[in-house]
PDB file of C-alpha atoms in Angstrom:
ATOM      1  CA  UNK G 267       0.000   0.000   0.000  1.00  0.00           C
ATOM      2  CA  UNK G 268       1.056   3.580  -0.536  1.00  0.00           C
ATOM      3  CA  UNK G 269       0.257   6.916  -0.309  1.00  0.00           C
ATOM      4  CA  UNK G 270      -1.075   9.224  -3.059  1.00  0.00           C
ATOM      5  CA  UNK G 271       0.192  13.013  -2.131  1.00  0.00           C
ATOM      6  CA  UNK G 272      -0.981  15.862  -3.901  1.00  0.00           C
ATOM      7  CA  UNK G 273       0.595  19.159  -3.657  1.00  0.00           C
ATOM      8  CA  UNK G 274      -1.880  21.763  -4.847  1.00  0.00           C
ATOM      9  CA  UNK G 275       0.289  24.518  -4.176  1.00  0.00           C
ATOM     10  CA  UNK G 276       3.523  23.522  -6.317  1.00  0.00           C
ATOM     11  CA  UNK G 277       5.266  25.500  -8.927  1.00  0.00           C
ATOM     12  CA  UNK G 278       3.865  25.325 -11.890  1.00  0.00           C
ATOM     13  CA  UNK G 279       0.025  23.451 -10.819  1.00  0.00           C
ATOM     14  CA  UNK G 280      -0.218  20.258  -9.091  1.00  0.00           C
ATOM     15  CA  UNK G 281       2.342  18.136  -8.237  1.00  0.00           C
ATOM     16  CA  UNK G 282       1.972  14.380  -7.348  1.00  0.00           C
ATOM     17  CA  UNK G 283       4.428  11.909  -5.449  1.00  0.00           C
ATOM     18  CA  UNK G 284       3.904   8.301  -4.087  1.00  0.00           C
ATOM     19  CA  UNK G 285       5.210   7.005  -1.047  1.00  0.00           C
ATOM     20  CA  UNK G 286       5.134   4.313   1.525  1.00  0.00           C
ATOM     21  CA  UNK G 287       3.072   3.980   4.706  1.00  0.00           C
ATOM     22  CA  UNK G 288       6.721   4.531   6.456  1.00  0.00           C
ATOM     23  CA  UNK G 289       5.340   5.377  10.560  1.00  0.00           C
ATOM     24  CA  UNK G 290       1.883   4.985   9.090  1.00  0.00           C
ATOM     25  CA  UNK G 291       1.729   1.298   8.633  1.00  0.00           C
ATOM     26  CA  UNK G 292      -1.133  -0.508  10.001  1.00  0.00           C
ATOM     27  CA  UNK G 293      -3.281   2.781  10.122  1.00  0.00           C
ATOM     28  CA  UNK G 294      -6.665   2.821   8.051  1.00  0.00           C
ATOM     29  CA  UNK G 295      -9.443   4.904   7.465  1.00  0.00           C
ATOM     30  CA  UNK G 296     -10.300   7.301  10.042  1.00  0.00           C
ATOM     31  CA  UNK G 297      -7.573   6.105  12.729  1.00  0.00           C
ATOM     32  CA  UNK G 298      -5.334   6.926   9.071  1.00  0.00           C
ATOM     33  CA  UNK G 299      -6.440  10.165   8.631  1.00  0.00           C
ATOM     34  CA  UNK G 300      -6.839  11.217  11.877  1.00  0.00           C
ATOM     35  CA  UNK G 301      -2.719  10.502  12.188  1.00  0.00           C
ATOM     36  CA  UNK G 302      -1.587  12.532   9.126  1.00  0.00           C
ATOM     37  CA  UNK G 303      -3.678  15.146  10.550  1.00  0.00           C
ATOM     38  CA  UNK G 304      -2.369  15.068  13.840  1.00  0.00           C
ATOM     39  CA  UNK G 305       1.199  14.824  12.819  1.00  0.00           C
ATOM     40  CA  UNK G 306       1.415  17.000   9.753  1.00  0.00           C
ATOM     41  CA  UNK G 307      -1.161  19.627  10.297  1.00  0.00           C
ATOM     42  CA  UNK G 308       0.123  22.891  12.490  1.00  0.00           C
ATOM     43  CA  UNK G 309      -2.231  22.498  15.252  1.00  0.00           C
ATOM     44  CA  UNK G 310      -2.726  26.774  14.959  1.00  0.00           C
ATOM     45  CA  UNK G 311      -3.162  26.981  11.789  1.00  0.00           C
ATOM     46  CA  UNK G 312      -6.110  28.360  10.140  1.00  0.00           C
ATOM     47  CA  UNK G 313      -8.298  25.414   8.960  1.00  0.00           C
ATOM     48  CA  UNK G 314      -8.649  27.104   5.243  1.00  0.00           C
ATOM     49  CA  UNK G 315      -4.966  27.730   4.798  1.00  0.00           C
ATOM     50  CA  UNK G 316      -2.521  26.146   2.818  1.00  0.00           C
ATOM     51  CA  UNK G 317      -1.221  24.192   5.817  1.00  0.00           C
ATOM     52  CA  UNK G 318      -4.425  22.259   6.323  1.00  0.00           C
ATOM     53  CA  UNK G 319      -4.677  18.785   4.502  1.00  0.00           C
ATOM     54  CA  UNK G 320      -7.569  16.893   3.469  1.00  0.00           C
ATOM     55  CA  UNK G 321      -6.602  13.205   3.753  1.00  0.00           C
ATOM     56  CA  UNK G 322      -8.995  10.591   2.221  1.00  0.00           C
ATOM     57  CA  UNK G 323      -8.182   6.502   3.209  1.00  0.00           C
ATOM     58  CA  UNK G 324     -10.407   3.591   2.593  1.00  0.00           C
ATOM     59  CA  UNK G 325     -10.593   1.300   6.028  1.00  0.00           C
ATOM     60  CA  UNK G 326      -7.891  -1.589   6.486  1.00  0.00           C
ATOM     61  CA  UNK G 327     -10.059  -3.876   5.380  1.00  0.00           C
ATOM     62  CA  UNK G 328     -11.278  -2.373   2.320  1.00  0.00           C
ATOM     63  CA  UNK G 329     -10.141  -3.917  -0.842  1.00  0.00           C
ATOM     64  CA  UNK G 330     -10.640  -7.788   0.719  1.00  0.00           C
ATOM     65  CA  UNK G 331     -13.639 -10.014   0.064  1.00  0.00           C
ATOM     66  CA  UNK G 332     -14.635  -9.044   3.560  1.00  0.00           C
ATOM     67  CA  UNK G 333     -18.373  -8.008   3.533  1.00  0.00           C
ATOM     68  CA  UNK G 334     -19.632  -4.945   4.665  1.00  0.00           C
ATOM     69  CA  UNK G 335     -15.842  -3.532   4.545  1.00  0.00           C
ATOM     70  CA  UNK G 336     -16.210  -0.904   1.906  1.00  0.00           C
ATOM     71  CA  UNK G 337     -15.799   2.311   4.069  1.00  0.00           C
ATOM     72  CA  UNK G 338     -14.096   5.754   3.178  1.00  0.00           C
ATOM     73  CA  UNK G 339     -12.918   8.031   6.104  1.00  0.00           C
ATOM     74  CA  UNK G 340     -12.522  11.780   4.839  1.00  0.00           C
ATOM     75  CA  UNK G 341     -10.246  14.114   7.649  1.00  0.00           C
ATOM     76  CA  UNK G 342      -9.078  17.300   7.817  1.00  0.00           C
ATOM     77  CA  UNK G 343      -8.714  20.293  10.603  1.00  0.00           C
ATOM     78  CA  UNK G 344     -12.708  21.324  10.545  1.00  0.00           C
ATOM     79  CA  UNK G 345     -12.798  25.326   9.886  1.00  0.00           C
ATOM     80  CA  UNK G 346     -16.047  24.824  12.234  1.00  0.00           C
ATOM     81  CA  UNK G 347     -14.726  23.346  15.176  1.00  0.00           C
ATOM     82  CA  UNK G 348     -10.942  24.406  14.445  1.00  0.00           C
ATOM     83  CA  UNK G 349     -10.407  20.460  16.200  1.00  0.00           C
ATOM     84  CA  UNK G 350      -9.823  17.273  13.405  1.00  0.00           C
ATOM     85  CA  UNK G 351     -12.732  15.728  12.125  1.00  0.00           C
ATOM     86  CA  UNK G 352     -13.631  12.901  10.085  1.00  0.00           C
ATOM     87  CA  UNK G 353     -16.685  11.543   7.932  1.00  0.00           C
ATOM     88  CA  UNK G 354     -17.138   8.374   6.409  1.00  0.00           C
ATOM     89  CA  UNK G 355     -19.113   6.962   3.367  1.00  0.00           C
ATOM     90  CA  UNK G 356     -19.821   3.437   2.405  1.00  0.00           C
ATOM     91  CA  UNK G 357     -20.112   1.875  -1.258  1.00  0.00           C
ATOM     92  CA  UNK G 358     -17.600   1.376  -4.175  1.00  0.00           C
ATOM     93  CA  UNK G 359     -14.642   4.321  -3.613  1.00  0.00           C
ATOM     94  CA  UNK G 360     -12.845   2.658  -0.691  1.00  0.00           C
ATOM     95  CA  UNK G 361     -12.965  -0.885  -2.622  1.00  0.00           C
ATOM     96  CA  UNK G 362     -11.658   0.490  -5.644  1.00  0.00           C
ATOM     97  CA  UNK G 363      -8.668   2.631  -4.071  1.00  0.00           C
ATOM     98  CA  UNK G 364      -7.489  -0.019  -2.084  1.00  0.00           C
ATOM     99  CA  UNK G 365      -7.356  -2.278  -4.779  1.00  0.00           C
ATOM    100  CA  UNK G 366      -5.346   0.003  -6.894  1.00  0.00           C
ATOM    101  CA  UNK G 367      -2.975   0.240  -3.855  1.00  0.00           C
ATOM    102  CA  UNK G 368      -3.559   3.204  -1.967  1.00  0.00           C
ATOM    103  CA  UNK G 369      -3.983   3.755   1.323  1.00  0.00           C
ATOM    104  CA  UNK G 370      -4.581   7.512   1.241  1.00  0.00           C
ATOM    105  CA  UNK G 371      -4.917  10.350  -0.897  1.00  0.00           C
ATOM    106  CA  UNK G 372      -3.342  13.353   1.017  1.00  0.00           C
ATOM    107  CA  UNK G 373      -4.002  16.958  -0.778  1.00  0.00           C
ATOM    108  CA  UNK G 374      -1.717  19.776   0.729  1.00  0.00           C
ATOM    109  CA  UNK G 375      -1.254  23.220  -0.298  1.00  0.00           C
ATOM    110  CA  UNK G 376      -3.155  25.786  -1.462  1.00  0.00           C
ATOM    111  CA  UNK G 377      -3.755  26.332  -5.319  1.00  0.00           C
ATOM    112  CA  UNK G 378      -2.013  29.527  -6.610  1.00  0.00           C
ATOM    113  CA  UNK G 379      -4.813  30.525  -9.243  1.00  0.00           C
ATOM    114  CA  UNK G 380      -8.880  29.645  -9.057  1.00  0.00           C
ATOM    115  CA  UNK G 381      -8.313  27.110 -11.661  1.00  0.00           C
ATOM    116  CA  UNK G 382     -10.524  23.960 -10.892  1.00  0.00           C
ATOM    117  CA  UNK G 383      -8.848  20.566 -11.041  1.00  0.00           C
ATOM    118  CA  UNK G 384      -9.790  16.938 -11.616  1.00  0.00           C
ATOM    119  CA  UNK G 385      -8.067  14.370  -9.305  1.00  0.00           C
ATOM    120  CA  UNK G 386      -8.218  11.122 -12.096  1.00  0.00           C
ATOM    121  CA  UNK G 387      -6.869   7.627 -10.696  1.00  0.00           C
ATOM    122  CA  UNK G 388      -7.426   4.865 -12.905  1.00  0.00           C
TER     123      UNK G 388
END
């Protein structure tokens, strides 16, 4: 499994990088997010700036013939409650990213223009 980063905020649009679970192996869904947000998110920063990260991770178990297993945990610092929160979702998105090997998507940064992007995995 690996991590999907997006930086939104990179030089020239976009940029995208892969890497291992490293010190979050065995983390899954919303225990998953929950840690990237914890560790990597300035605990005063403003929850709409750049330093914020939305982190998106199907559950440990999603991916398996397991049934009822397909959950998706979205995180972030919550610009309501300024603490992390986390929602979840059932149905196909976790299967499908866990098959194709991901354990997370992280996005980080802010965008430098309004342009509207499309985050495509196939």
């Amino acid at each position: 499994m690996k991590i999907l980063r997006i930086d939104m905020g990179a030089e020239g649009g976009p940029r995208v990088v892969e890497s291992g679970l490293g010190e979050y192996e065995g983390f899954g869904g919303r225990g998953l997010t929950s840690a990237i947000v914890s560790r990597e998110v300035p605990p005063d920063c403003h929850p709409l700036s750049g330093e914020n990260k939305l982190v998106i991770a199907p559950g440990l178990l999603s991916g398996t013939t397991g049934a009822m297993t397909g959950r998706i945990s979205v995180g972030c610092k919550s610009p309501l409650t300024g603490t992390i929160k986390e929602a979840n979702a059932g149905g196909q998105p976790a299967q499908v990213l866990a098959r194709l090997g991901y354990a997370a998507i992280v996005l980080e940064g802010k965008p430098r223009t309004d342009d509207l992007y499309v985050v495509y995995i196939n």
